[in-house]
PDB file of C-alpha atoms and ligand atoms in Angstrom:
ATOM      1  CA  MET A  12      67.657 -14.338   1.232  1.00 32.00           C
ATOM      2  CA  ASN A  13      64.925 -12.047   0.772  1.00 33.00           C
ATOM      3  CA  THR A  14      61.770 -12.895   2.252  1.00 29.00           C
ATOM      4  CA  PRO A  15      58.796 -13.800  -0.268  1.00 30.00           C
ATOM      5  CA  CYS A  16      56.518 -10.661  -0.732  1.00 30.00           C
ATOM      6  CA  THR A  17      53.659 -13.654   0.056  1.00 30.00           C
ATOM      7  CA  ALA A  18      54.650 -14.156   3.123  1.00 28.00           C
ATOM      8  CA  LYS A  19      53.297 -12.814   6.430  1.00 35.00           C
ATOM      9  CA  ALA A  20      54.509 -13.004  10.228  1.00 37.00           C
ATOM     10  CA  GLY A  21      53.633 -15.896  11.872  1.00 39.00           C
ATOM     11  CA  LYS A  22      52.796 -17.764   8.591  1.00 43.00           C
ATOM     12  CA  GLN A  23      53.631 -19.599   5.431  1.00 46.00           C
ATOM     13  CA  PRO A  24      53.508 -18.091   2.045  1.00 44.00           C
ATOM     14  CA  PRO A  25      51.311 -20.055  -0.218  1.00 50.00           C
ATOM     15  CA  LYS A  26      52.538 -23.321  -1.576  1.00 77.00           C
ATOM     16  CA  GLU A  27      52.020 -23.674  -5.187  1.00 90.00           C
ATOM     17  CA  ILE A  28      50.325 -25.959  -6.431  1.00 95.00           C
ATOM     18  CA  ILE A  29      52.319 -27.292 -10.003  1.00 96.00           C
ATOM     19  CA  ALA A  30      51.803 -30.642 -10.113  1.00 97.00           C
ATOM     20  CA  TYR A  31      48.619 -32.441  -8.020  1.00 95.00           C
ATOM     21  CA  GLU A  32      47.230 -35.951  -8.232  1.00 95.00           C
ATOM     22  CA  LEU A  33      43.557 -36.604  -9.104  1.00 94.00           C
ATOM     23  CA  HIS A  34      41.685 -40.485 -10.225  1.00 93.00           C
ATOM     24  CA  GLY A  35      45.853 -42.053 -10.813  1.00 96.00           C
ATOM     25  CA  ASN A  36      46.714 -39.673 -13.165  1.00 97.00           C
ATOM     26  CA  CYS A  37      49.506 -36.250 -12.612  1.00 97.00           C
ATOM     27  CA  TYR A  38      47.912 -33.046 -13.731  1.00 97.00           C
ATOM     28  CA  LEU A  39      49.821 -30.032 -14.413  1.00 98.00           C
ATOM     29  CA  ASN A  40      48.807 -26.742 -13.460  1.00 97.00           C
ATOM     30  CA  ILE A  41      50.827 -24.227 -15.624  1.00 97.00           C
ATOM     31  CA  THR A  42      48.739 -21.326 -16.081  1.00 97.00           C
ATOM     32  CA  TRP A  43      46.436 -19.103 -14.893  1.00 96.00           C
ATOM     33  CA  HIS A  44      45.926 -17.698 -17.936  1.00 96.00           C
ATOM     34  CA  CYS A  45      42.300 -18.096 -20.719  1.00 96.00           C
ATOM     35  CA  THR A  46      41.418 -17.101 -23.850  1.00 96.00           C
ATOM     36  CA  LEU A  47      38.035 -17.486 -23.073  1.00 96.00           C
ATOM     37  CA  ARG A  48      36.085 -16.005 -19.856  1.00 96.00           C
ATOM     38  CA  CYS A  49      34.152 -19.308 -18.716  1.00 94.00           C
ATOM     39  CA  ALA A  50      30.887 -17.676 -16.732  1.00 93.00           C
ATOM     40  CA  PHE A  51      31.230 -21.303 -14.437  1.00 90.00           C
ATOM     41  CA  CYS A  52      34.854 -21.084 -14.308  1.00 91.00           C
ATOM     42  CA  PRO A  53      35.716 -21.218 -10.879  1.00 90.00           C
ATOM     43  CA  LYS A  54      37.957 -18.698 -10.731  1.00 90.00           C
ATOM     44  CA  TYR A  55      35.793 -16.268 -12.015  1.00 87.00           C
ATOM     45  CA  HIS A  56      33.879 -16.548  -8.584  1.00 88.00           C
ATOM     46  CA  GLY A  57      36.809 -15.757  -6.993  1.00 88.00           C
ATOM     47  CA  GLU A  58      37.168 -19.800  -6.468  1.00 91.00           C
ATOM     48  CA  TRP A  59      40.932 -21.324  -7.237  1.00 92.00           C
ATOM     49  CA  VAL A  60      40.509 -24.869  -5.016  1.00 91.00           C
ATOM     50  CA  VAL A  61      39.205 -27.332  -7.042  1.00 87.00           C
ATOM     51  CA  GLN A  62      39.225 -30.998  -6.178  1.00 87.00           C
ATOM     52  CA  GLY A  63      40.542 -29.603  -2.850  1.00 89.00           C
ATOM     53  CA  TYR A  64      43.600 -28.394  -4.397  1.00 92.00           C
ATOM     54  CA  ASP A  65      44.663 -24.368  -4.440  1.00 93.00           C
ATOM     55  CA  LEU A  66      45.696 -23.430  -7.799  1.00 94.00           C
ATOM     56  CA  ARG A  67      46.150 -20.542  -7.151  1.00 94.00           C
ATOM     57  CA  LEU A  68      50.069 -18.981  -9.352  1.00 94.00           C
ATOM     58  CA  LEU A  69      51.818 -17.014  -8.632  1.00 92.00           C
ATOM     59  CA  ARG A  70      53.692 -17.670 -11.448  1.00 94.00           C
ATOM     60  CA  GLU A  71      54.063 -19.851 -14.109  1.00 96.00           C
ATOM     61  CA  PRO A  72      56.784 -22.558 -13.074  1.00 97.00           C
ATOM     62  CA  GLU A  73      59.626 -23.300 -16.398  1.00 97.00           C
ATOM     63  CA  ALA A  74      59.311 -26.874 -18.142  1.00 98.00           C
ATOM     64  CA  ASP A  75      62.446 -27.943 -15.052  1.00 97.00           C
ATOM     65  CA  GLU A  76      60.108 -26.851 -12.949  1.00 97.00           C
ATOM     66  CA  VAL A  77      56.729 -28.922 -13.997  1.00 97.00           C
ATOM     67  CA  ILE A  78      59.287 -32.088 -14.486  1.00 98.00           C
ATOM     68  CA  ALA A  79      60.062 -31.787 -10.947  1.00 97.00           C
ATOM     69  CA  ALA A  80      56.971 -30.997  -9.530  1.00 97.00           C
ATOM     70  CA  ILE A  81      55.577 -34.652 -10.960  1.00 97.00           C
ATOM     71  CA  GLY A  82      58.243 -36.689  -9.533  1.00 96.00           C
ATOM     72  CA  ASP A  83      58.316 -40.330 -11.110  1.00 96.00           C
ATOM     73  CA  PRO A  84      55.621 -40.514 -13.986  1.00 97.00           C
ATOM     74  CA  ASP A  85      56.049 -43.818 -14.090  1.00 96.00           C
ATOM     75  CA  MET A  86      53.522 -43.650 -10.644  1.00 96.00           C
ATOM     76  CA  TYR A  87      50.467 -42.111 -13.041  1.00 98.00           C
ATOM     77  CA  LYS A  88      48.546 -43.086 -15.018  1.00 98.00           C
ATOM     78  CA  GLN A  89      48.455 -40.386 -17.273  1.00 98.00           C
ATOM     79  CA  ILE A  90      50.126 -36.753 -17.318  1.00 98.00           C
ATOM     80  CA  VAL A  91      47.231 -33.681 -18.047  1.00 98.00           C
ATOM     81  CA  PHE A  92      48.139 -31.010 -18.827  1.00 98.00           C
ATOM     82  CA  CYS A  93      44.968 -29.130 -17.270  1.00 94.00           C
ATOM     83  CA  GLY A  94      43.986 -26.027 -14.979  1.00 79.00           C
ATOM     84  CA  LEU A  95      42.579 -23.810 -14.069  1.00 90.00           C
ATOM     85  CA  GLY A  96      44.133 -22.061 -17.255  1.00 95.00           C
ATOM     86  CA  GLU A  97      44.662 -22.774 -20.794  1.00 97.00           C
ATOM     87  CA  PRO A  98      47.866 -24.977 -20.944  1.00 98.00           C
ATOM     88  CA  THR A  99      48.471 -24.082 -24.652  1.00 98.00           C
ATOM     89  CA  LEU A 100      49.013 -20.651 -23.875  1.00 98.00           C
ATOM     90  CA  ARG A 101      52.757 -21.949 -22.816  1.00 98.00           C
ATOM     91  CA  LEU A 102      52.970 -23.782 -25.453  1.00 98.00           C
ATOM     92  CA  ASP A 103      56.717 -24.613 -26.276  1.00 98.00           C
ATOM     93  CA  THR A 104      56.912 -24.601 -22.263  1.00 98.00           C
ATOM     94  CA  LEU A 105      54.346 -27.522 -22.917  1.00 98.00           C
ATOM     95  CA  LEU A 106      55.915 -28.813 -24.911  1.00 98.00           C
ATOM     96  CA  GLU A 107      59.309 -29.418 -23.774  1.00 98.00           C
ATOM     97  CA  VAL A 108      58.270 -30.770 -20.791  1.00 98.00           C
ATOM     98  CA  ALA A 109      56.487 -33.493 -22.825  1.00 98.00           C
ATOM     99  CA  ARG A 110      59.471 -33.783 -24.703  1.00 98.00           C
ATOM    100  CA  GLN A 111      61.501 -34.514 -21.813  1.00 98.00           C
ATOM    101  CA  LEU A 112      59.606 -36.348 -20.323  1.00 98.00           C
ATOM    102  CA  LYS A 113      59.282 -39.190 -23.252  1.00 98.00           C
ATOM    103  CA  ALA A 114      62.603 -38.966 -23.901  1.00 97.00           C
ATOM    104  CA  GLU A 115      63.602 -40.704 -20.711  1.00 96.00           C
ATOM    105  CA  HIS A 116      60.195 -41.961 -19.883  1.00 96.00           C
ATOM    106  CA  PRO A 117      58.736 -43.409 -23.140  1.00 95.00           C
ATOM    107  CA  SER A 118      55.619 -45.528 -21.848  1.00 96.00           C
ATOM    108  CA  THR A 119      54.216 -41.775 -20.504  1.00 97.00           C
ATOM    109  CA  SER A 120      50.662 -40.917 -21.894  1.00 98.00           C
ATOM    110  CA  ILE A 121      50.239 -37.379 -22.023  1.00 98.00           C
ATOM    111  CA  ARG A 122      47.213 -35.676 -22.830  1.00 98.00           C
ATOM    112  CA  ILE A 123      45.855 -31.967 -22.393  1.00 98.00           C
ATOM    113  CA  ASN A 124      43.262 -30.859 -21.529  1.00 97.00           C
ATOM    114  CA  THR A 125      42.607 -27.257 -23.882  1.00 98.00           C
ATOM    115  CA  ASP A 126      39.842 -25.164 -25.092  1.00 98.00           C
ATOM    116  CA  GLY A 127      41.215 -26.199 -28.647  1.00 98.00           C
ATOM    117  CA  LEU A 128      42.162 -22.376 -29.607  1.00 98.00           C
ATOM    118  CA  ALA A 129      45.614 -22.742 -29.777  1.00 98.00           C
ATOM    119  CA  ASN A 130      45.703 -22.113 -33.702  1.00 98.00           C
ATOM    120  CA  LEU A 131      43.236 -18.686 -33.456  1.00 98.00           C
ATOM    121  CA  VAL A 132      45.789 -17.486 -30.582  1.00 98.00           C
ATOM    122  CA  TYR A 133      49.014 -18.137 -32.466  1.00 98.00           C
ATOM    123  CA  ALA A 134      47.216 -17.789 -36.104  1.00 98.00           C
ATOM    124  CA  GLU A 135      48.756 -21.416 -37.345  1.00 98.00           C
ATOM    125  CA  ASP A 136      47.936 -24.681 -37.332  1.00 98.00           C
ATOM    126  CA  VAL A 137      50.433 -25.872 -34.027  1.00 98.00           C
ATOM    127  CA  THR A 138      48.514 -29.190 -33.984  1.00 98.00           C
ATOM    128  CA  PRO A 139      51.400 -30.775 -36.117  1.00 98.00           C
ATOM    129  CA  ARG A 140      53.600 -29.412 -33.532  1.00 98.00           C
ATOM    130  CA  LEU A 141      51.863 -32.172 -31.207  1.00 98.00           C
ATOM    131  CA  ALA A 142      52.640 -35.157 -33.259  1.00 98.00           C
ATOM    132  CA  GLY A 143      54.540 -38.149 -31.047  1.00 98.00           C
ATOM    133  CA  LEU A 144      54.704 -35.749 -28.139  1.00 98.00           C
ATOM    134  CA  ILE A 145      51.104 -35.656 -26.977  1.00 98.00           C
ATOM    135  CA  ASP A 146      49.197 -38.602 -26.772  1.00 98.00           C
ATOM    136  CA  GLU A 147      45.506 -37.277 -26.324  1.00 98.00           C
ATOM    137  CA  LEU A 148      42.866 -34.200 -26.895  1.00 98.00           C
ATOM    138  CA  SER A 149      40.231 -33.132 -24.428  1.00 98.00           C
ATOM    139  CA  ILE A 150      38.544 -30.374 -26.371  1.00 98.00           C
ATOM    140  CA  SER A 151      35.843 -27.864 -24.495  1.00 97.00           C
ATOM    141  CA  MET A 152      33.779 -27.728 -26.591  1.00 97.00           C
ATOM    142  CA  ASN A 153      30.963 -26.736 -23.714  1.00 96.00           C
ATOM    143  CA  ALA A 154      27.694 -26.138 -26.767  1.00 97.00           C
ATOM    144  CA  GLN A 155      25.764 -26.734 -29.947  1.00 97.00           C
ATOM    145  CA  ASN A 156      26.331 -23.790 -31.526  1.00 97.00           C
ATOM    146  CA  GLU A 157      28.521 -20.773 -31.305  1.00 98.00           C
ATOM    147  CA  ALA A 158      25.432 -18.098 -29.477  1.00 97.00           C
ATOM    148  CA  VAL A 159      25.325 -20.775 -26.764  1.00 98.00           C
ATOM    149  CA  TYR A 160      29.224 -20.745 -26.292  1.00 98.00           C
ATOM    150  CA  ILE A 161      29.483 -16.841 -25.974  1.00 97.00           C
ATOM    151  CA  GLN A 162      27.090 -17.357 -23.828  1.00 96.00           C
ATOM    152  CA  HIS A 163      29.434 -20.003 -21.937  1.00 96.00           C
ATOM    153  CA  CYS A 164      32.394 -19.619 -22.426  1.00 96.00           C
ATOM    154  CA  ARG A 165      32.565 -15.893 -23.416  1.00 97.00           C
ATOM    155  CA  PRO A 166      35.207 -15.714 -25.685  1.00 96.00           C
ATOM    156  CA  LYS A 167      38.380 -13.088 -25.945  1.00 92.00           C
ATOM    157  CA  ARG A 168      38.754 -13.753 -29.469  1.00 94.00           C
ATOM    158  CA  ASP A 169      35.766 -13.995 -32.566  1.00 96.00           C
ATOM    159  CA  GLY A 170      35.622 -16.625 -34.677  1.00 97.00           C
ATOM    160  CA  ALA A 171      36.494 -18.973 -31.210  1.00 98.00           C
ATOM    161  CA  PHE A 172      33.255 -21.762 -32.077  1.00 98.00           C
ATOM    162  CA  GLU A 173      34.553 -23.030 -35.699  1.00 97.00           C
ATOM    163  CA  ALA A 174      38.103 -22.639 -34.758  1.00 98.00           C
ATOM    164  CA  MET A 175      37.658 -25.057 -31.523  1.00 98.00           C
ATOM    165  CA  LEU A 176      35.629 -27.336 -33.828  1.00 98.00           C
ATOM    166  CA  ASP A 177      38.611 -26.603 -37.325  1.00 98.00           C
ATOM    167  CA  PHE A 178      41.622 -27.580 -34.109  1.00 98.00           C
ATOM    168  CA  ALA A 179      39.999 -30.693 -33.430  1.00 98.00           C
ATOM    169  CA  VAL A 180      39.645 -31.716 -36.726  1.00 97.00           C
ATOM    170  CA  GLN A 181      43.550 -30.879 -37.739  1.00 98.00           C
ATOM    171  CA  ALA A 182      44.213 -32.252 -34.258  1.00 98.00           C
ATOM    172  CA  MET A 183      43.294 -36.013 -35.773  1.00 98.00           C
ATOM    173  CA  LYS A 184      45.500 -35.815 -38.185  1.00 98.00           C
ATOM    174  CA  HIS A 185      48.684 -35.702 -35.380  1.00 98.00           C
ATOM    175  CA  VAL A 186      47.028 -36.741 -31.852  1.00 98.00           C
ATOM    176  CA  PRO A 187      45.998 -40.134 -31.131  1.00 97.00           C
ATOM    177  CA  SER A 188      42.435 -39.679 -28.971  1.00 97.00           C
ATOM    178  CA  VAL A 189      40.977 -36.731 -29.970  1.00 98.00           C
ATOM    179  CA  THR A 190      37.599 -36.015 -27.657  1.00 98.00           C
ATOM    180  CA  LEU A 191      34.963 -33.191 -27.295  1.00 98.00           C
ATOM    181  CA  THR A 192      33.378 -32.713 -24.268  1.00 97.00           C
ATOM    182  CA  ALA A 193      30.470 -30.824 -22.822  1.00 96.00           C
ATOM    183  CA  ILE A 194      28.962 -30.050 -19.725  1.00 93.00           C
ATOM    184  CA  ASP A 195      25.530 -31.472 -19.050  1.00 92.00           C
ATOM    185  CA  GLY A 196      23.149 -29.287 -17.157  1.00 89.00           C
ATOM    186  CA  LEU A 197      24.020 -25.863 -18.176  1.00 92.00           C
ATOM    187  CA  GLU A 198      21.243 -23.295 -19.367  1.00 93.00           C
ATOM    188  CA  GLY A 199      20.778 -24.253 -23.377  1.00 96.00           C
ATOM    189  CA  VAL A 200      23.388 -27.261 -23.706  1.00 96.00           C
ATOM    190  CA  ASP A 201      21.886 -29.691 -25.536  1.00 97.00           C
ATOM    191  CA  ILE A 202      23.917 -32.652 -25.419  1.00 97.00           C
ATOM    192  CA  ASP A 203      22.586 -34.486 -27.638  1.00 97.00           C
ATOM    193  CA  ALA A 204      22.973 -32.196 -30.324  1.00 98.00           C
ATOM    194  CA  CYS A 205      26.943 -31.555 -29.393  1.00 98.00           C
ATOM    195  CA  GLU A 206      26.955 -34.923 -30.064  1.00 97.00           C
ATOM    196  CA  THR A 207      25.837 -35.235 -33.225  1.00 97.00           C
ATOM    197  CA  LEU A 208      27.785 -31.779 -34.310  1.00 97.00           C
ATOM    198  CA  CYS A 209      30.859 -34.529 -33.819  1.00 97.00           C
ATOM    199  CA  GLN A 210      29.876 -37.462 -35.707  1.00 96.00           C
ATOM    200  CA  GLU A 211      28.867 -34.553 -38.417  1.00 95.00           C
ATOM    201  CA  ARG A 212      32.616 -34.367 -38.356  1.00 93.00           C
ATOM    202  CA  GLY A 213      33.970 -37.435 -37.630  1.00 93.00           C
ATOM    203  CA  LEU A 214      35.282 -36.696 -34.056  1.00 95.00           C
ATOM    204  CA  ASN A 215      34.916 -38.244 -30.859  1.00 97.00           C
ATOM    205  CA  PHE A 216      32.276 -36.506 -27.615  1.00 98.00           C
ATOM    206  CA  ARG A 217      32.110 -37.034 -24.153  1.00 96.00           C
ATOM    207  CA  ARG A 218      29.783 -35.727 -22.063  1.00 96.00           C
ATOM    208  CA  ARG A 219      30.717 -34.352 -18.604  1.00 90.00           C
ATOM    209  CA  VAL A 220      29.724 -32.755 -15.278  1.00 84.00           C
ATOM    210  CA  LEU A 221      30.448 -30.123 -14.274  1.00 73.00           C
ATOM    211  CA  ASP A 222      33.269 -29.302 -11.027  1.00 63.00           C
ATOM    212  CA  ILE A 223      34.143 -32.983 -11.935  1.00 63.00           C
ATOM    213  CA  VAL A 224      38.205 -32.809 -13.469  1.00 62.00           C
ATOM    214  CA  GLY A 225      38.171 -35.277 -15.738  1.00 62.00           C
TER     215      GLY A 225
HETATM  216  S1  SF4 B 323      38.765 -22.604 -20.238  1.00 80.70           S
HETATM  217 FE1  SF4 B 323      38.660 -23.335 -18.160  1.00 80.70          FE
HETATM  218  S2  SF4 B 323      40.087 -22.379 -17.337  1.00 80.70           S
HETATM  219 FE2  SF4 B 323      39.811 -20.840 -18.720  1.00 80.70          FE
HETATM  220  S3  SF4 B 323      37.665 -19.508 -17.978  1.00 80.70           S
HETATM  221 FE3  SF4 B 323      37.245 -21.257 -19.023  1.00 80.70          FE
HETATM  222  S4  SF4 B 323      36.763 -23.157 -17.360  1.00 80.70           S
HETATM  223 FE4  SF4 B 323      38.397 -21.150 -16.469  1.00 80.70          FE
END
């Protein structure tokens, strides 16, 4: 048997965390890739430990590995695709996990914490694919306008702020609960203006606190 290249003499190789428990939920860590480069993101400060869990991955897990890492989904209030990366960048794997969970445990509630840029990334409206599989979306809005969004989120693609808002509107047709969030306390972020912008588009809004996974 080959020794993992990450192993060092006298040390155990790092154990990758694909699934972790928080707030009575099971959070899933399926990629480290992102469409954004958020200035407040711990990984851009060399920190991969979130809420006591080291979320550094050495490779991206397959659907069967994710299912195995969850164990019994009935133990949790909700299964949450989260990060430290953007889960919809692995949309096929994510939906395969959701499909298996719903088939074997129909009462399982599934949420995606997302940047809301999947339609921009795939250059098509992928929100119909979420129907019947995803119960809730929490979309990181993070700013009340494009300038502040770019300042904090540093998107790799043009048009990300509008694309995120449009994704949320499209997703409401297929996902029972869609909520946009912004972090209170970041420079220039106007939480009231974020909420107003959401109300104008018929979207739900929730204020978040920095470094608290929700
Ligand atoms: S979307 Fe999340 S994981 Fe990606 S850079 Fe921003 S804070 Fe970090």
